Amino acid sequence: MHIRSVSRKFAILVVIWAFAALLLGTAAQAQAQDPLPSWNDGSAKQAILDFVQATTDKASPKFVPPEARIATFDQDGTLWVSHPMYTQVVYCLERVPAVVKAKPALAKVEPFKTVLSGNREAMAKLSMKDLEKILVATLTGMTVDEFRAEVKKWLTTAKDPRWHRPYTDLTYLPMIELMQYLRANGYKTFIVTGGGQDFVRVYADKVYGIPPEQVVGTAGDTKYGYDKRGKPILTKEPKLLLNDDKAGKPEGIHLIIGRRPQAAFGNSGGDRQMLEYTGAGDGARLMMLVLHDDSKREYAYGPAEGLPNTKVGTFNQALYDEAKKKGWVIISMKNDWKKIFA
Amino acid sequence: MHIRSVSRKFAILVVIWAFAALLLGTAAQAQAQDPLPSWNDGSAKQAILDFVQATTDKASPKFVPPEARIATFDQDGTLWVSHPMYTQVVYCLERVPAVVKAKPALAKVEPFKTVLSGNREAMAKLSMKDLEKILVATLTGMTVDEFRAEVKKWLTTAKDPRWHRPYTDLTYLPMIELMQYLRANGYKTFIVTGGGQDFVRVYADKVYGIPPEQVVGTAGDTKYGYDKRGKPILTKEPKLLLNDDKAGKPEGIHLIIGRRPQAAFGNSGGDRQMLEYTGAGDGARLMMLVLHDDSKREYAYGPAEGLPNTKVGTFNQALYDEAKKKGWVIISMKNDWKKIFA
């Protein structure tokens, strides 16, 4: 009511300030309106936005209460590069020299002899049985604390041969944004990986913002005991408890999470059952399949076959057809992603 | 600056209002200062307050970052009454008639014949092997959704024979307050129970404020498949994956949570390894043992033996001695708890 008494100059300043604030506000709003800046506009991005809108708006018939907002993500090929070899397999192969140093007799025994030779062609021909021997030798027998320290150390030095960057740098930026967007809307994000649960838990918090208790993965047994000084320890045993791949994914989800996801994201035949199980729930569900079709920026091998084809990505036509039939949303890396890496 | 121009009456009102607000504020603060109103002052309550203060104050040398604030609770005898029989065992026994109705041939086979007779003395004499047969018949063979519905329904009608109240009413109020207090201070609370993971997950959210994914328990395998209409289902299999008792507790914690708890609460021999494992970590750790010493308001049988003594609580002297030796805090139900039930 005192506005008439202030000087004209001041009134003009007020108008300019208000106008600037309006402009700034609009800009901030525009930015807030795009929570997925690395995604190109298109059906994949729109499906995500629609799903979040429908499940978080209390007035929506598809509203999902916050406690039921569970989203599960496969890791290899869905959240980071897994081609031409799963990172954890690289880890196991690179751990072999240390294992042989501790047990020199292994140097003359297959498959360790071949791995030590460094002959990549010979290594590529190792059988699943050989690979299993390497996994058992490099992933079990130590305490869980020792294993964590070994993986942590390896991750700081190991580099992807194509990009010459640490493996943990090769996560897909659009998927990181997607996880952040879901979390900002009350979703609890879980990794559900065929990879080792203990392996992924080492870096998941730092790399994906996902704490250890939200990582479900292939898990071996552990054995409680005491070290020489009587201190309680857990030792990693060569006994498989959960093979978190294919049918093992919904089984693992039930074991560790205990409820059906509202949204699930995968890329390979190993993710089929997780996507089916998610889609079989009531109400709004979002199932998405990352399609590797970008030979220039990453790789082009389609939705992957999944294990046991650990080395070469091969197109999985049946999975692609099921996705189309069931209304799962295909994410084309080439067309849907503006940027692939950070 | 206009205060001098208002009437004297109004000024008095303002003073009274301010004084009232001050009083109310102080009262509210006093209440806020006691987050554990059902606990008597004493060493147990003080140990909890000191632990939370030390681990949440950034200036404290014992500060624990929020993501590492994990607290694990045994259920039976720690969070609710488990005497004279574990609630889940009661559930299994009371499910027998329905199981026999579906498979009439079982009526003439032991141990089902004895359970159907209703002869409590005979039932008390059933062996562990008999009990296992009952558990398999009542806890497996159905889908996880069917099982959840059955347990949910049972909980609404079943009543404890002594208090004539639903079992879910017989939780210990001081422990509920403790969980709330820890959560208010950034702790993630988990149940780590020898009981069935799927069973406890049915009511844990409603009863304890703990979501399914934060319940670790004894778990059987599930099998992914499809029903007649092709809908994906998970069926409960008679194969034990995790025996979440004794050494199985730290192993289960590693499998489902993936990190060492900062605080752990138990009452029986089944919790010993969980408490030891928690105590073996660095920095501030809190280990507490509920002592059943209140024959009037609940039961007096000391720290319990744990399984397989499912029916009769017997004092576990070795556990009590270890607790004293290692500085675990004893919670005397008789002396430390003002109220036992809500």
XYZ file of C-alpha atoms in Angstrom:
684
model
C 0.000 0.000 0.000
C 3.059 2.233 0.223
C 4.031 1.610 -3.359
C 2.820 5.008 -4.495
C 5.223 6.750 -2.161
C 8.393 5.110 -3.442
C 10.403 6.737 -6.180
C 9.681 5.942 -9.828
C 13.244 4.665 -10.244
C 12.771 2.122 -7.520
C 9.482 0.977 -9.058
C 11.260 0.311 -12.356
C 13.957 -1.679 -10.548
C 11.268 -3.763 -8.883
C 9.679 -4.515 -12.253
C 13.036 -5.487 -13.781
C 13.845 -7.684 -10.791
C 10.457 -9.392 -10.973
C 10.876 -9.987 -14.690
C 14.379 -11.404 -14.241
C 13.155 -13.660 -11.466
C 10.389 -14.851 -13.755
C 12.854 -15.624 -16.534
C 15.279 -17.378 -14.188
C 12.413 -19.326 -12.679
C 11.248 -20.461 -16.101
C 14.762 -21.575 -17.032
C 15.123 -23.502 -13.778
C 11.741 -25.060 -14.349
C 12.655 -26.109 -17.882
C 15.739 -27.814 -16.523
C 13.731 -29.465 -13.767
C 11.307 -30.619 -16.420
C 13.972 -32.731 -18.116
C 15.247 -35.254 -15.601
C 16.730 -37.316 -18.437
C 18.965 -34.892 -20.359
C 21.051 -37.653 -21.984
C 17.957 -39.211 -23.559
C 16.650 -38.131 -26.948
C 12.938 -37.454 -27.127
C 11.176 -40.579 -28.301
C 9.023 -43.489 -27.222
C 11.554 -44.903 -24.725
C 12.018 -41.629 -22.867
C 8.288 -40.951 -22.992
C 7.494 -44.399 -21.575
C 9.683 -43.651 -18.562
C 8.155 -40.220 -17.969
C 4.610 -41.588 -18.346
C 5.285 -44.483 -15.977
C 6.703 -42.255 -13.252
C 3.864 -39.755 -13.671
C 1.181 -42.483 -13.507
C 2.649 -44.282 -10.498
C 3.472 -41.262 -8.339
C 0.400 -39.068 -8.882
C -2.042 -39.790 -6.048
C -4.968 -38.985 -8.314
C -3.856 -41.539 -10.901
C -5.623 -44.926 -11.030
C -2.159 -46.436 -11.454
C -0.747 -44.806 -8.323
C 1.759 -47.010 -6.476
C 2.387 -46.392 -2.755
C 6.008 -45.418 -2.038
C 6.850 -48.670 -0.211
C 5.979 -50.733 -3.312
C 8.144 -48.680 -5.659
C 10.816 -51.250 -6.446
C 12.867 -51.037 -9.635
C 15.398 -53.717 -10.616
C 18.299 -53.322 -13.036
C 20.445 -55.942 -14.649
C 24.058 -54.753 -14.663
C 26.163 -56.190 -17.519
C 25.044 -54.652 -20.801
C 22.276 -52.708 -19.051
C 24.209 -50.392 -16.745
C 27.743 -50.735 -18.075
C 29.731 -52.234 -20.936
C 29.958 -56.031 -20.790
C 31.429 -56.602 -24.219
C 33.509 -58.403 -25.390
C 33.941 -59.937 -21.912
C 32.195 -59.512 -18.569
C 34.313 -57.316 -16.324
C 34.212 -59.841 -13.527
C 35.607 -62.521 -15.852
C 38.449 -60.118 -16.678
C 38.996 -59.713 -12.934
C 39.171 -63.474 -12.421
C 41.644 -63.941 -15.296
C 43.836 -61.116 -14.043
C 43.814 -62.551 -10.515
C 45.273 -65.855 -11.733
C 48.977 -64.822 -11.401
C 48.426 -63.903 -7.730
C 46.623 -67.189 -7.091
C 49.444 -69.148 -8.760
C 52.017 -67.208 -6.742
C 50.294 -68.406 -3.570
C 49.976 -71.970 -4.912
C 52.932 -72.459 -7.342
C 51.860 -76.010 -8.261
C 48.944 -74.539 -10.261
C 51.343 -73.050 -12.822
C 51.633 -76.394 -14.562
C 47.927 -77.242 -14.371
C 45.198 -76.304 -16.874
C 43.406 -73.964 -17.242
C 45.836 -71.855 -15.158
C 48.734 -72.655 -17.496
C 46.834 -71.217 -20.481
C 45.797 -68.091 -18.582
C 49.391 -67.491 -17.457
C 50.602 -67.824 -21.068
C 48.664 -64.687 -21.936
C 47.694 -66.276 -25.270
C 44.333 -64.590 -25.898
C 43.317 -67.003 -28.643
C 43.886 -69.998 -26.391
C 42.082 -68.245 -23.535
C 39.066 -67.578 -25.738
C 38.786 -71.323 -26.279
C 38.579 -72.221 -22.587
C 35.479 -74.271 -21.777
C 32.811 -73.360 -19.214
C 34.318 -76.043 -16.968
C 37.729 -74.384 -17.234
C 36.165 -71.025 -16.498
C 34.471 -72.473 -13.412
C 37.836 -73.669 -12.094
C 39.186 -70.159 -12.512
C 36.152 -68.638 -10.760
C 36.455 -71.022 -7.816
C 40.203 -70.319 -7.501
C 39.827 -66.543 -7.642
C 36.477 -65.947 -5.916
C 36.531 -68.376 -2.984
C 38.778 -69.479 -0.156
C 39.407 -66.012 1.263
C 37.438 -64.045 3.866
C 34.779 -61.663 2.589
C 36.891 -58.744 3.868
C 39.978 -59.931 1.973
C 37.935 -60.367 -1.205
C 36.488 -56.860 -0.903
C 39.978 -55.391 -0.507
C 41.288 -57.311 -3.548
C 38.447 -56.149 -5.821
C 38.710 -52.571 -4.592
C 42.427 -52.502 -5.365
C 41.976 -54.059 -8.816
C 39.304 -51.556 -9.829
C 41.668 -48.633 -9.254
C 44.217 -49.930 -11.773
C 42.382 -52.122 -14.314
C 41.394 -50.500 -17.597
C 39.148 -51.398 -20.491
C 41.376 -52.144 -23.522
C 39.231 -50.141 -25.995
C 38.529 -46.952 -24.046
C 41.623 -47.050 -21.796
C 39.454 -46.013 -18.886
C 38.640 -47.737 -15.580
C 35.731 -50.162 -15.967
C 33.709 -48.190 -13.442
C 33.853 -45.202 -15.836
C 32.076 -47.218 -18.525
C 28.600 -46.989 -17.050
C 25.816 -45.712 -19.285
C 25.006 -42.117 -18.363
C 21.349 -42.348 -19.486
C 20.805 -45.315 -17.150
C 22.468 -43.483 -14.255
C 20.068 -40.585 -14.905
C 17.167 -43.026 -15.044
C 18.083 -44.530 -11.669
C 18.456 -41.062 -10.141
C 15.109 -40.018 -11.600
C 13.363 -43.089 -10.192
C 14.954 -42.564 -6.769
C 13.902 -38.915 -6.791
C 10.373 -40.234 -7.250
C 10.457 -42.607 -4.305
C 11.655 -45.722 -6.117
C 14.116 -48.001 -4.396
C 16.613 -49.119 -7.053
C 18.153 -52.600 -6.966
C 20.769 -54.249 -9.133
C 19.829 -57.834 -10.066
C 22.877 -59.245 -11.780
C 24.124 -62.590 -13.021
C 27.502 -61.318 -11.835
C 28.826 -61.972 -8.361
C 26.892 -60.287 -5.601
C 30.024 -59.762 -3.508
C 31.888 -58.351 -6.528
C 29.267 -55.783 -7.530
C 28.632 -54.734 -3.923
C 32.215 -53.460 -3.696
C 31.568 -50.518 -6.047
C 27.779 -50.276 -6.503
C 27.331 -47.522 -3.936
C 30.045 -45.307 -5.386
C 29.288 -46.020 -9.041
C 25.479 -46.346 -9.090
C 24.394 -44.891 -5.744
C 23.108 -48.350 -4.803
C 24.044 -49.651 -1.327
C 25.269 -53.258 -0.851
C 21.923 -54.413 0.572
C 20.272 -53.432 -2.715
C 22.523 -55.591 -4.869
C 21.183 -59.054 -5.728
C 23.600 -61.267 -7.605
C 25.004 -64.728 -8.027
C 26.070 -65.740 -4.551
C 28.150 -68.490 -3.064
C 27.895 -69.784 0.451
C 30.006 -68.346 3.244
C 31.186 -70.124 6.361
C 31.285 -68.494 9.768
C 34.361 -69.264 11.835
C 37.210 -67.747 13.838
C 40.722 -66.747 12.817
C 43.872 -67.666 14.774
C 43.262 -64.872 17.236
C 39.651 -65.938 17.799
C 38.178 -63.125 15.719
C 34.952 -64.045 13.876
C 35.369 -64.303 10.108
C 33.252 -65.251 7.097
C 35.032 -67.333 4.463
C 33.834 -67.576 0.854
C 33.002 -71.205 0.043
C 32.985 -72.918 -3.378
C 29.277 -73.740 -3.067
C 26.704 -71.949 -5.178
C 23.683 -70.634 -3.249
C 22.010 -68.482 -5.877
C 22.618 -68.570 -9.625
C 21.109 -65.174 -10.296
C 20.549 -65.574 -14.015
C 17.460 -66.453 -16.102
C 14.896 -68.153 -13.766
C 17.330 -67.418 -10.952
C 16.581 -63.691 -11.276
C 12.965 -63.762 -10.063
C 14.026 -66.388 -7.498
C 16.821 -64.092 -6.319
C 14.441 -61.141 -6.218
C 12.103 -63.135 -3.996
C 14.976 -64.259 -1.750
C 16.624 -60.892 -1.254
C 13.913 -58.298 -1.932
C 10.767 -60.280 -1.191
C 8.419 -58.461 -3.545
C 7.720 -58.128 -7.229
C 9.375 -55.153 -8.935
C 7.228 -52.393 -10.387
C 9.809 -51.778 -13.107
C 12.646 -53.889 -14.509
C 15.456 -53.210 -16.962
C 17.593 -55.724 -18.806
C 19.356 -56.432 -22.067
C 19.844 -60.168 -22.480
C 18.293 -63.619 -22.346
C 19.430 -63.716 -18.740
C 16.861 -61.007 -17.977
C 13.836 -62.565 -19.695
C 12.297 -64.155 -16.589
C 12.828 -61.014 -14.490
C 10.979 -58.968 -17.099
C 8.191 -61.570 -17.397
C 7.804 -61.781 -13.619
C 7.655 -58.003 -13.324
C 5.095 -57.773 -16.120
C 2.871 -60.403 -14.491
C 2.041 -58.043 -11.631
C -1.076 -55.877 -11.426
C -1.275 -52.201 -12.276
C 1.367 -50.127 -13.987
C 4.560 -52.016 -14.733
C 7.486 -50.921 -16.865
C 9.715 -53.429 -18.635
C 12.572 -52.151 -20.780
C 15.215 -53.851 -22.871
C 18.467 -52.141 -23.830
C 19.261 -52.861 -27.474
C 22.949 -52.728 -28.358
C 22.691 -51.250 -31.844
C 25.387 -48.596 -31.759
C 28.474 -50.015 -33.450
C 30.166 -46.634 -33.455
C 29.779 -45.409 -29.898
C 29.544 -48.854 -28.241
C 28.655 -52.206 -29.861
C 25.917 -53.581 -32.067
C 24.815 -57.070 -31.147
C 21.147 -56.595 -30.290
C 19.575 -57.970 -27.137
C 22.269 -60.398 -26.047
C 21.960 -64.142 -25.631
C 23.282 -64.034 -22.096
C 25.378 -66.698 -20.431
C 27.018 -69.053 -21.214
C 28.032 -66.959 -24.232
C 30.211 -64.770 -22.083
C 32.544 -63.628 -24.800
C 30.583 -62.771 -27.876
C 27.318 -60.877 -27.950
C 24.886 -62.610 -30.276
C 21.470 -61.350 -31.238
C 18.606 -62.999 -29.339
C 15.676 -62.976 -31.756
C 13.264 -64.831 -29.449
C 13.789 -62.266 -26.704
C 13.298 -59.405 -29.122
C 10.073 -60.985 -30.365
C 8.765 -61.554 -26.827
C 9.524 -57.933 -25.958
C 7.543 -56.719 -28.975
C 4.660 -59.063 -28.196
C 4.425 -58.165 -24.502
C 4.840 -54.437 -24.903
C 8.255 -54.216 -23.288
C 9.910 -50.988 -24.331
C 13.039 -51.268 -26.458
C 15.803 -48.784 -25.720
C 17.868 -48.197 -28.850
C 21.301 -47.061 -27.727
C 21.816 -45.492 -31.135
C 18.582 -43.522 -31.302
C 17.476 -43.050 -27.696
C 20.739 -42.031 -26.097
C 22.230 -38.587 -26.723
C 25.348 -39.510 -24.790
C 26.493 -42.965 -23.749
C 29.224 -42.281 -21.195
C 29.689 -39.414 -18.738
C 8.116 -0.480 16.370
C 4.336 -0.059 16.575
C 4.082 -1.935 19.905
C 3.615 1.257 21.915
C 0.437 2.115 20.010
C -1.449 -1.119 20.709
C -3.731 -1.366 23.698
C -2.435 -2.490 27.083
C -4.856 -5.435 26.996
C -3.380 -6.737 23.769
C 0.125 -6.393 25.140
C -0.793 -8.555 28.124
C -2.299 -11.152 25.814
C 0.925 -11.239 23.821
C 2.953 -11.810 26.980
C 0.635 -14.621 28.115
C 0.770 -16.195 24.688
C 4.557 -16.029 24.569
C 4.803 -17.530 28.045
C 2.407 -20.344 27.123
C 4.379 -21.054 23.979
C 7.554 -21.199 26.040
C 5.967 -23.664 28.460
C 4.537 -25.792 25.689
C 7.866 -25.717 23.910
C 9.690 -26.882 27.003
C 7.194 -29.704 27.501
C 7.567 -30.780 23.899
C 11.331 -30.664 24.266
C 11.225 -32.768 27.419
C 9.201 -35.344 25.552
C 11.585 -35.206 22.603
C 14.404 -35.774 25.068
C 13.012 -39.182 26.025
C 12.752 -41.256 22.871
C 12.419 -44.414 24.991
C 9.507 -43.703 27.368
C 8.825 -47.404 28.070
C 12.349 -47.919 29.348
C 13.310 -47.354 32.972
C 16.418 -45.304 33.537
C 19.361 -47.624 33.941
C 22.448 -49.023 32.265
C 20.567 -50.609 29.329
C 18.712 -47.436 28.370
C 21.852 -45.366 28.914
C 23.894 -47.701 26.689
C 21.425 -47.120 23.845
C 21.385 -43.341 24.272
C 25.188 -43.191 24.494
C 25.624 -45.374 21.407
C 23.270 -43.268 19.275
C 24.865 -40.053 20.514
C 28.397 -41.308 19.801
C 27.637 -42.662 16.329
C 25.536 -39.786 15.000
C 27.469 -36.777 16.279
C 29.835 -35.667 13.525
C 32.282 -34.363 16.089
C 32.455 -37.739 17.843
C 35.475 -39.986 17.170
C 32.961 -42.852 16.969
C 30.812 -41.180 14.288
C 29.315 -43.646 11.785
C 28.286 -42.365 8.330
C 24.540 -42.789 7.685
C 24.989 -45.508 5.026
C 26.798 -47.770 7.498
C 24.124 -47.464 10.179
C 22.787 -51.011 10.120
C 21.002 -52.510 13.127
C 19.851 -56.137 13.214
C 17.182 -57.616 15.478
C 16.375 -61.202 16.216
C 12.592 -61.631 16.337
C 11.422 -64.493 18.585
C 12.009 -63.576 22.206
C 13.659 -60.281 21.209
C 10.819 -58.422 19.486
C 7.811 -60.513 20.482
C 6.766 -63.387 22.713
C 8.093 -66.760 21.556
C 7.183 -68.780 24.615
C 6.053 -71.501 25.137
C 6.114 -72.101 21.384
C 7.352 -70.134 18.376
C 4.393 -68.461 16.670
C 5.358 -69.886 13.309
C 5.301 -73.417 14.751
C 1.777 -72.693 16.035
C 0.900 -71.555 12.496
C 2.238 -74.786 10.997
C 0.354 -76.956 13.490
C -2.879 -75.042 12.912
C -2.453 -75.354 9.137
C -2.375 -79.159 9.352
C -6.186 -79.649 9.093
C -6.280 -77.664 5.829
C -3.329 -79.631 4.452
C -5.004 -82.930 5.361
C -8.256 -81.744 3.816
C -6.395 -81.257 0.529
C -4.576 -84.604 0.902
C -6.915 -86.869 2.955
C -4.449 -89.775 2.945
C -2.276 -87.835 5.414
C -4.919 -88.188 8.154
C -3.705 -91.674 8.952
C 0.005 -90.872 8.723
C 2.256 -89.618 11.530
C 2.945 -86.929 12.595
C -0.258 -85.533 11.039
C -2.428 -88.034 12.927
C -1.114 -86.783 16.275
C -1.526 -83.116 15.320
C -5.128 -83.752 14.206
C -5.878 -85.500 17.528
C -5.341 -82.185 19.294
C -3.613 -84.056 22.138
C -1.203 -81.384 23.370
C 0.855 -83.777 25.441
C 1.415 -86.049 22.466
C 2.188 -83.053 20.260
C 4.794 -81.804 22.732
C 6.606 -85.117 22.296
C 6.941 -84.867 18.500
C 10.549 -85.183 17.366
C 12.463 -82.638 15.269
C 12.050 -85.005 12.321
C 8.265 -85.009 12.812
C 8.303 -81.223 13.086
C 10.274 -81.004 9.836
C 7.602 -83.051 8.061
C 4.959 -80.633 9.305
C 7.017 -77.614 8.212
C 7.521 -79.050 4.722
C 3.804 -79.862 4.389
C 2.620 -76.444 5.553
C 5.347 -74.116 4.242
C 6.095 -75.495 0.782
C 4.320 -76.617 -2.380
C 2.270 -73.446 -2.856
C 3.114 -70.250 -4.729
C 4.645 -67.432 -2.719
C 1.457 -65.401 -3.297
C -0.761 -68.195 -1.951
C 1.467 -68.586 1.102
C 1.350 -64.854 1.810
C -2.462 -64.871 1.639
C -2.704 -67.883 3.982
C -0.450 -66.329 6.628
C -2.212 -62.985 6.376
C -5.580 -64.625 6.946
C -4.346 -66.732 9.873
C -2.869 -63.722 11.652
C -6.253 -61.972 11.743
C -7.908 -64.813 13.687
C -5.199 -66.666 15.644
C -4.766 -65.712 19.281
C -2.208 -66.346 21.968
C -3.743 -68.698 24.572
C -2.454 -66.745 27.590
C -3.217 -63.157 26.615
C -6.126 -63.889 24.251
C -4.732 -61.336 21.841
C -3.483 -61.644 18.247
C 0.168 -62.685 18.137
C 1.072 -59.471 16.356
C -0.113 -57.548 19.439
C 2.455 -59.303 21.597
C 5.445 -57.310 20.438
C 7.594 -55.654 23.074
C 6.824 -51.950 23.171
C 10.322 -50.959 24.421
C 11.875 -52.720 21.414
C 9.459 -51.022 19.016
C 10.488 -47.680 20.545
C 14.139 -48.671 20.206
C 13.708 -49.461 16.505
C 11.900 -46.178 15.919
C 14.594 -44.284 17.805
C 17.353 -45.894 15.742
C 15.502 -45.176 12.489
C 14.971 -41.554 13.538
C 18.754 -41.396 13.829
C 19.461 -42.734 10.365
C 19.753 -46.421 11.211
C 18.333 -48.978 8.810
C 16.673 -51.659 10.930
C 16.678 -55.313 9.837
C 15.099 -58.388 11.332
C 17.456 -61.382 11.336
C 15.350 -64.319 12.446
C 15.627 -68.073 12.662
C 11.966 -68.001 11.672
C 10.823 -68.209 8.088
C 11.762 -65.212 5.982
C 8.561 -65.455 3.937
C 6.460 -65.782 7.104
C 7.870 -62.743 8.896
C 7.809 -60.616 5.745
C 4.010 -60.881 5.671
C 3.549 -58.670 8.748
C 6.936 -57.050 9.456
C 6.059 -53.785 7.734
C 2.785 -53.319 9.582
C 3.984 -54.612 12.947
C 7.572 -53.359 13.121
C 7.791 -50.770 10.354
C 10.314 -53.023 8.599
C 9.785 -53.618 4.856
C 10.110 -57.144 3.370
C 13.522 -56.414 1.878
C 14.848 -55.759 5.403
C 13.786 -59.132 6.772
C 16.460 -61.846 6.769
C 15.250 -65.267 7.841
C 15.405 -68.958 7.257
C 14.651 -69.350 3.578
C 13.783 -72.203 1.302
C 14.345 -72.309 -2.408
C 11.674 -71.165 -4.841
C 11.147 -72.386 -8.376
C 10.200 -70.073 -11.233
C 7.582 -71.471 -13.613
C 4.263 -70.755 -15.297
C 0.703 -71.579 -14.252
C -1.906 -73.156 -16.566
C -2.623 -69.810 -18.166
C 1.058 -69.134 -18.771
C 1.387 -66.620 -15.956
C 4.807 -66.595 -14.228
C 4.745 -67.980 -10.689
C 7.226 -68.746 -7.931
C 6.621 -71.978 -6.034
C 8.023 -72.672 -2.567
C 10.283 -75.730 -2.692
C 11.200 -78.119 0.147
C 14.888 -77.259 -0.155
C 16.624 -75.197 2.506
C 18.736 -72.319 1.160
C 19.555 -70.465 4.353
C 19.238 -71.777 7.905
C 19.275 -68.367 9.537
C 20.168 -69.474 13.037
C 23.428 -69.531 14.999
C 26.344 -69.381 12.454
C 23.652 -68.969 9.783
C 22.854 -65.500 11.124
C 26.131 -63.779 10.156
C 26.083 -65.828 6.940
C 22.523 -64.634 6.239
C 23.493 -61.068 7.075
C 26.305 -61.281 4.541
C 24.023 -62.815 1.919
C 21.112 -60.406 2.233
C 22.574 -57.227 3.734
C 26.202 -57.481 2.672
C 27.711 -55.567 5.553
C 28.451 -55.967 9.228
C 25.831 -54.497 11.563
C 26.743 -51.600 13.802
C 24.300 -52.837 16.446
C 22.648 -56.201 17.076
C 19.953 -57.399 19.441
C 19.125 -60.963 20.434
C 18.013 -63.154 23.294
C 19.104 -66.726 22.670
C 21.887 -69.091 21.716
C 20.697 -68.654 18.145
C 21.905 -65.036 18.271
C 25.376 -65.633 19.694
C 27.258 -65.579 16.369
C 25.381 -62.503 15.150
C 26.394 -60.639 18.307
C 29.995 -61.864 18.061
C 30.217 -60.890 14.395
C 28.807 -57.448 15.126
C 31.203 -56.960 18.026
C 34.204 -57.919 15.888
C 33.829 -54.752 13.802
C 35.793 -51.552 14.347
C 34.540 -48.457 16.140
C 31.374 -48.186 18.208
C 29.278 -51.347 18.245
C 26.293 -52.126 20.425
C 25.362 -55.693 21.335
C 22.364 -56.307 23.563
C 20.767 -59.427 24.976
C 17.152 -59.507 26.169
C 16.934 -61.424 29.442
C 13.570 -63.039 30.108
C 13.411 -62.558 33.871
C 9.877 -61.299 34.341
C 7.746 -64.259 35.407
C 4.816 -61.981 36.231
C 4.451 -59.829 33.141
C 5.977 -62.307 30.652
C 8.239 -65.301 31.369
C 11.430 -65.973 33.284
C 13.796 -68.320 31.540
C 16.911 -66.205 31.052
C 18.726 -65.942 27.753
C 17.196 -68.858 25.897
C 18.957 -71.907 24.532
C 17.540 -71.401 21.083
C 16.625 -74.139 18.620
C 16.104 -77.069 18.648
C 14.518 -76.469 22.080
C 11.484 -74.895 20.479
C 9.085 -75.589 23.275
C 10.701 -74.879 26.574
C 12.903 -71.899 27.318
C 15.959 -73.016 29.241
C 18.591 -70.751 30.702
C 21.762 -70.502 28.595
C 24.564 -69.927 31.116
C 27.386 -69.965 28.532
C 25.705 -67.209 26.531
C 25.136 -65.137 29.652
C 28.802 -65.537 30.606
C 30.010 -64.575 27.105
C 27.797 -61.494 27.205
C 29.291 -60.421 30.544
C 32.838 -61.101 29.334
C 32.476 -59.236 26.049
C 30.591 -56.252 27.378
C 27.293 -57.020 25.684
C 24.526 -55.152 27.463
C 21.909 -57.233 29.265
C 18.330 -55.980 29.042
C 16.397 -57.135 32.078
C 12.737 -57.235 31.098
C 11.825 -56.968 34.760
C 13.986 -53.990 35.625
C 14.603 -52.173 32.347
C 11.112 -52.170 30.897
C 8.390 -49.948 32.325
C 5.814 -51.509 30.038
C 6.106 -54.714 28.060
C 3.205 -54.545 25.613
C 1.487 -51.587 23.983
